[in-house]
Coordinates of C-alpha atoms in Angstrom, one line a residue:
M1 CA 72.3 81.3 -82.8
E2 CA 71.3 80.9 -86.5
F3 CA 74.9 81.8 -87.5
S4 CA 76.4 79.1 -85.2
D5 CA 74.0 76.5 -86.6
C6 CA 75.0 77.5 -90.1
I7 CA 78.7 77.1 -89.2
C8 CA 78.0 73.7 -87.6
R9 CA 76.3 72.5 -90.8
M10 CA 79.2 73.7 -92.9
L11 CA 81.7 71.9 -90.7
N12 CA 79.6 68.8 -90.6
S13 CA 79.3 68.8 -94.4
T14 CA 83.1 68.9 -94.8
L15 CA 83.7 66.0 -92.5
A16 CA 84.3 62.6 -94.1
P17 CA 81.5 60.1 -93.5
Y18 CA 83.8 58.2 -91.2
L19 CA 84.6 58.4 -87.5
I20 CA 88.2 57.9 -86.3
L21 CA 88.8 55.7 -83.2
G22 CA 91.5 57.6 -81.4
A23 CA 92.2 55.1 -78.5
Y24 CA 94.2 52.7 -80.7
F25 CA 97.9 53.0 -80.6
D26 CA 100.7 51.5 -82.7
T27 CA 101.5 48.0 -81.5
K28 CA 103.8 47.2 -84.4
Q29 CA 104.3 43.4 -84.8
L30 CA 102.4 42.8 -81.5
K31 CA 99.2 43.3 -83.4
Y32 CA 99.3 39.7 -84.7
L33 CA 99.6 38.4 -81.1
L34 CA 96.8 40.6 -80.0
F35 CA 94.7 39.4 -82.9
L36 CA 95.2 35.8 -81.9
I37 CA 94.4 36.5 -78.2
V38 CA 91.2 38.4 -79.1
L39 CA 90.2 35.7 -81.6
C40 CA 90.7 33.0 -79.0
M41 CA 88.6 35.0 -76.6
Y42 CA 85.8 35.2 -79.1
I43 CA 86.0 31.5 -80.0
L44 CA 85.8 30.6 -76.3
I45 CA 82.8 32.9 -75.7
V46 CA 80.9 31.5 -78.7
G47 CA 81.9 27.9 -78.0
S48 CA 81.0 28.0 -74.3
N49 CA 77.6 29.7 -74.9
V50 CA 76.7 27.4 -77.7
V51 CA 77.6 24.3 -75.6
L52 CA 75.6 25.6 -72.6
S53 CA 72.6 26.3 -74.8
A54 CA 72.8 22.8 -76.3
V55 CA 73.1 21.2 -72.9
I56 CA 70.0 23.1 -71.7
G57 CA 68.1 22.4 -74.9
F58 CA 68.8 18.7 -75.1
N59 CA 68.5 17.8 -71.4
R60 CA 64.8 17.6 -70.5
S61 CA 65.6 17.9 -66.8
L62 CA 66.8 21.5 -67.5
H63 CA 63.6 22.7 -69.1
E64 CA 62.8 24.8 -66.1
P65 CA 62.5 28.7 -65.8
M66 CA 65.9 29.2 -64.2
Y67 CA 67.7 27.4 -67.0
V68 CA 65.6 28.9 -69.7
F69 CA 66.7 32.3 -68.5
L70 CA 70.3 31.1 -68.5
C71 CA 69.8 30.1 -72.1
A72 CA 68.4 33.6 -72.8
L73 CA 71.6 35.0 -71.2
C74 CA 73.7 32.8 -73.6
A75 CA 71.8 34.1 -76.6
N76 CA 72.2 37.7 -75.5
Q77 CA 75.9 37.3 -74.8
L78 CA 76.4 35.8 -78.2
F79 CA 74.6 38.8 -79.7
G80 CA 76.8 41.3 -77.6
S81 CA 80.1 39.5 -78.3
T82 CA 79.4 39.3 -82.1
S83 CA 78.6 43.0 -82.0
L84 CA 82.1 43.7 -80.6
F85 CA 84.8 41.1 -81.2
P86 CA 84.7 40.8 -85.1
F87 CA 84.9 44.6 -85.2
L88 CA 88.0 44.6 -82.8
L89 CA 89.7 41.9 -84.9
V90 CA 89.4 44.0 -88.0
Q91 CA 90.6 47.1 -86.2
I92 CA 93.6 45.4 -84.7
L93 CA 95.0 44.5 -88.1
S94 CA 94.1 47.8 -89.7
D95 CA 96.6 50.6 -90.1
V96 CA 93.8 53.3 -90.2
H97 CA 91.3 52.9 -87.3
S98 CA 88.1 54.4 -88.8
V99 CA 84.5 53.3 -89.1
S100 CA 81.7 54.5 -91.2
V101 CA 79.0 56.6 -89.5
P102 CA 76.1 54.1 -90.2
F103 CA 78.1 51.1 -89.0
C104 CA 79.2 53.0 -85.9
F105 CA 75.5 53.7 -85.0
L106 CA 74.6 50.1 -85.7
Q107 CA 77.3 49.0 -83.2
V108 CA 76.0 51.5 -80.7
Y109 CA 72.5 50.1 -81.1
C110 CA 73.6 46.5 -80.8
L111 CA 75.9 47.0 -77.7
H112 CA 73.4 49.2 -75.8
T113 CA 70.6 46.7 -76.6
Y114 CA 72.9 43.9 -75.2
L115 CA 73.5 45.9 -72.0
S116 CA 69.8 46.6 -71.5
V117 CA 68.7 43.1 -72.1
E118 CA 71.5 41.8 -69.7
F119 CA 70.2 44.0 -66.9
F120 CA 66.6 43.1 -67.6
N121 CA 67.4 39.3 -67.7
L122 CA 69.4 39.5 -64.5
T123 CA 66.4 41.2 -62.9
I124 CA 64.0 38.5 -64.1
M125 CA 66.3 35.8 -62.8
S126 CA 66.3 37.5 -59.4
Y127 CA 62.5 37.6 -59.5
D128 CA 62.5 33.9 -60.4
R129 CA 64.8 33.0 -57.4
Y130 CA 62.5 35.1 -55.2
L131 CA 59.4 33.1 -56.2
A132 CA 61.3 29.8 -55.9
I133 CA 62.6 30.4 -52.4
C134 CA 59.9 32.7 -50.9
C135 CA 56.8 31.2 -52.6
P136 CA 57.8 27.6 -53.3
L137 CA 54.2 26.2 -53.2
Q138 CA 53.0 28.7 -55.7
Y139 CA 56.1 28.8 -57.9
H140 CA 54.9 26.6 -60.8
S141 CA 51.6 28.4 -61.0
L142 CA 53.2 31.8 -60.9
M143 CA 56.2 31.0 -63.3
T144 CA 54.4 29.3 -66.2
V145 CA 55.9 28.5 -69.6
R146 CA 53.8 31.3 -71.1
K147 CA 55.0 33.8 -68.5
V148 CA 58.6 32.8 -69.1
A149 CA 58.2 33.4 -72.8
A150 CA 56.4 36.7 -72.3
L151 CA 59.1 38.0 -70.0
I152 CA 61.9 37.1 -72.4
V153 CA 60.0 38.8 -75.3
A154 CA 59.2 41.8 -73.2
E155 CA 62.8 42.4 -72.2
W156 CA 64.0 42.4 -75.9
V157 CA 61.1 44.6 -77.1
T158 CA 61.6 47.1 -74.3
A159 CA 65.4 47.3 -74.7
S160 CA 65.2 47.5 -78.5
F161 CA 62.6 50.3 -78.4
G162 CA 64.4 52.3 -75.7
V163 CA 67.8 52.1 -77.4
S164 CA 66.4 52.9 -80.8
I165 CA 65.1 56.2 -79.5
Y166 CA 68.3 57.7 -78.2
T167 CA 70.3 56.2 -81.1
S168 CA 68.1 58.0 -83.5
M169 CA 68.4 61.2 -81.4
S170 CA 72.2 61.0 -81.5
F171 CA 72.2 60.2 -85.3
S172 CA 70.3 63.4 -86.0
L173 CA 72.8 65.6 -84.2
H174 CA 75.3 67.8 -86.2
R175 CA 78.8 66.7 -85.6
C176 CA 81.7 69.1 -85.6
R177 CA 84.5 66.6 -85.0
N178 CA 85.0 63.0 -86.0
V179 CA 87.5 61.5 -83.5
I180 CA 86.2 59.2 -80.8
D181 CA 88.6 58.5 -77.8
K182 CA 87.4 54.8 -77.8
I183 CA 88.3 51.5 -79.5
F184 CA 84.6 50.9 -80.4
C185 CA 81.6 53.1 -80.9
N186 CA 79.9 54.5 -77.8
N187 CA 76.8 56.7 -77.8
Y188 CA 78.0 59.2 -75.3
S189 CA 81.3 59.6 -77.1
I190 CA 79.4 60.3 -80.3
V191 CA 77.3 62.9 -78.6
Q192 CA 80.4 64.7 -77.4
L193 CA 81.4 65.2 -81.1
T194 CA 78.4 67.4 -81.7
C195 CA 78.1 71.2 -81.8
S196 CA 74.3 71.1 -81.4
D197 CA 72.3 71.4 -78.2
T198 CA 72.3 68.0 -76.4
T199 CA 70.0 68.8 -73.5
S200 CA 67.3 66.5 -74.7
N201 CA 69.9 63.7 -75.3
N202 CA 71.3 64.1 -71.8
I203 CA 67.8 64.1 -70.2
Y204 CA 66.8 61.0 -72.1
G205 CA 70.1 59.4 -71.2
L206 CA 69.5 60.0 -67.5
V207 CA 66.0 58.6 -67.7
S208 CA 67.0 55.5 -69.7
T209 CA 69.9 54.9 -67.2
A210 CA 67.5 55.1 -64.3
V211 CA 65.0 52.8 -66.0
G212 CA 67.5 50.4 -67.5
V213 CA 70.1 50.2 -64.8
V214 CA 69.2 51.9 -61.5
C215 CA 65.7 50.4 -61.2
P216 CA 66.7 46.9 -62.1
V217 CA 69.6 47.0 -59.5
I218 CA 67.3 48.3 -56.8
F219 CA 64.7 45.6 -57.6
I220 CA 67.4 42.9 -57.6
F221 CA 68.8 43.9 -54.2
Y222 CA 65.2 44.2 -52.8
T223 CA 64.4 40.7 -53.8
Y224 CA 67.6 39.4 -52.3
M225 CA 66.8 41.2 -49.0
K226 CA 63.5 39.3 -49.0
I227 CA 65.3 36.1 -49.8
L228 CA 67.8 36.7 -46.9
K229 CA 64.9 37.4 -44.6
V230 CA 63.3 34.1 -45.5
C231 CA 66.6 32.3 -45.1
Y232 CA 67.2 33.8 -41.7
Y233 CA 63.9 32.5 -40.3
G234 CA 63.9 29.3 -42.4
S235 CA 65.3 25.9 -42.1
K236 CA 68.9 24.8 -42.9
Q237 CA 67.7 23.2 -46.1
T238 CA 66.1 26.5 -47.2
R239 CA 69.4 28.4 -46.5
Q240 CA 71.4 25.8 -48.5
K241 CA 69.0 26.1 -51.4
A242 CA 69.3 29.9 -51.4
V243 CA 73.1 29.9 -51.2
S244 CA 73.4 27.3 -53.9
T245 CA 71.3 29.1 -56.5
C246 CA 71.7 32.8 -55.5
T247 CA 75.4 33.3 -54.8
P248 CA 76.6 32.9 -58.4
H249 CA 73.8 35.1 -59.6
L250 CA 74.4 37.8 -57.1
A251 CA 78.2 37.7 -57.8
S252 CA 77.4 38.1 -61.5
I253 CA 75.2 41.1 -61.0
T254 CA 77.8 42.8 -58.8
N255 CA 80.5 42.1 -61.3
F256 CA 78.5 43.4 -64.2
F257 CA 77.3 46.5 -62.3
F258 CA 80.8 47.6 -61.4
G259 CA 82.0 47.0 -64.9
V260 CA 79.3 49.3 -66.2
C261 CA 80.2 51.9 -63.5
F262 CA 83.8 51.8 -64.7
D263 CA 82.8 52.7 -68.2
V264 CA 80.4 55.4 -67.1
I265 CA 83.1 57.0 -64.9
Q266 CA 85.6 56.8 -67.8
S267 CA 83.1 58.5 -70.2
R268 CA 82.0 61.3 -67.9
F269 CA 85.3 62.3 -66.3
S270 CA 88.7 63.2 -67.6
T271 CA 91.0 60.3 -68.0
K272 CA 94.0 62.0 -69.7
Y273 CA 96.3 61.0 -66.9
V274 CA 95.2 57.3 -67.0
P275 CA 97.5 55.0 -69.1
N276 CA 95.9 54.1 -72.4
I277 CA 96.1 50.4 -71.8
V278 CA 94.1 50.8 -68.5
K279 CA 91.4 52.8 -70.3
I280 CA 91.1 50.1 -72.9
F281 CA 90.9 47.4 -70.3
L282 CA 88.2 49.3 -68.3
S283 CA 86.1 50.0 -71.5
L284 CA 86.2 46.4 -72.5
Y285 CA 85.7 44.9 -69.0
F286 CA 81.9 45.2 -68.8
L287 CA 81.5 43.8 -72.3
T288 CA 83.7 40.7 -71.6
C289 CA 83.2 40.0 -67.9
Q290 CA 79.7 38.5 -68.3
P291 CA 80.4 36.1 -71.2
Y292 CA 83.3 34.6 -69.3
N293 CA 81.4 34.6 -66.0
L294 CA 78.4 32.8 -67.4
P295 CA 80.0 29.4 -68.1
Y296 CA 81.4 29.2 -64.5
R297 CA 78.1 30.3 -63.0
T298 CA 76.2 27.8 -65.0
Y299 CA 78.6 25.0 -64.0
I300 CA 78.0 25.9 -60.3
Y301 CA 74.2 25.7 -61.0
F302 CA 74.6 22.3 -62.6
K303 CA 77.0 21.0 -59.9
R304 CA 74.8 22.1 -57.0
S305 CA 71.7 20.8 -58.7
K306 CA 73.5 17.5 -59.3
V307 CA 72.5 17.6 -63.0
N308 CA 73.8 15.1 -65.5
L309 CA 75.7 17.1 -68.1
S310 CA 75.8 14.4 -70.7
I311 CA 73.8 14.9 -73.9
S312 CA 72.2 12.0 -75.8
L313 CA 72.4 12.8 -79.5

């Protein structure tokens, strides 16, 4: 055991302080077209989320918990997109697709924090809809400004702390290889490069997945079961309110959950027979589906709430 550890340290010391992203392939002159497409995607995400945040911020009629949580989603998606798209733009134009180890772990930390905050925020929004529909008379006393602020701070603190633990655990591992079969840095892909014992990493990964993904999804669908029960026995007006505010949110949760499942399946199982372009699409889907889904979902909220979208500057 001591001999193998010694070998691992020797191999790790000979590796360059860079990780190679092996999922990229030579696109020749198409890389300039891909660069423009990805750049337009990033500009669209940034522009739409900034505009939505401005609309919510300047319109006093939108200073309600539901729209505050939407604004928090905008901020998180700006954070997640900025952690990914500038990196992709640089890699598309590069001939050598490598990244320094510290920057790779920084990207892992940012992207995993984004994912955790997204799940927590969607969970809080489902709780908000539950209170608004099932407890309408007590809603304003239960969902106060202080409670909204506390929930938003708590989701960021919890996500940041949880992600920092397994990021530091992965950083301390001894790596025997330096090629990642991805187009961006992913924690599980980095763990696969190690020659050390990863039992503790796997256990913590399962626990964090249960806390950060499984529990929020169970809670979300539990609240919606309660909402559906109220709608079934409620009036027509109650059913219309539930449909108008819950359908976009539930569709967003389902879309995001399946996007994350695609990436987990791709990471955990062999995909050598899957075309490279399909693997790239699936790995990027869960990081891009939410930023593009949010503007449409917010528009539906505004339209069904009959909100004036004009801003007086």
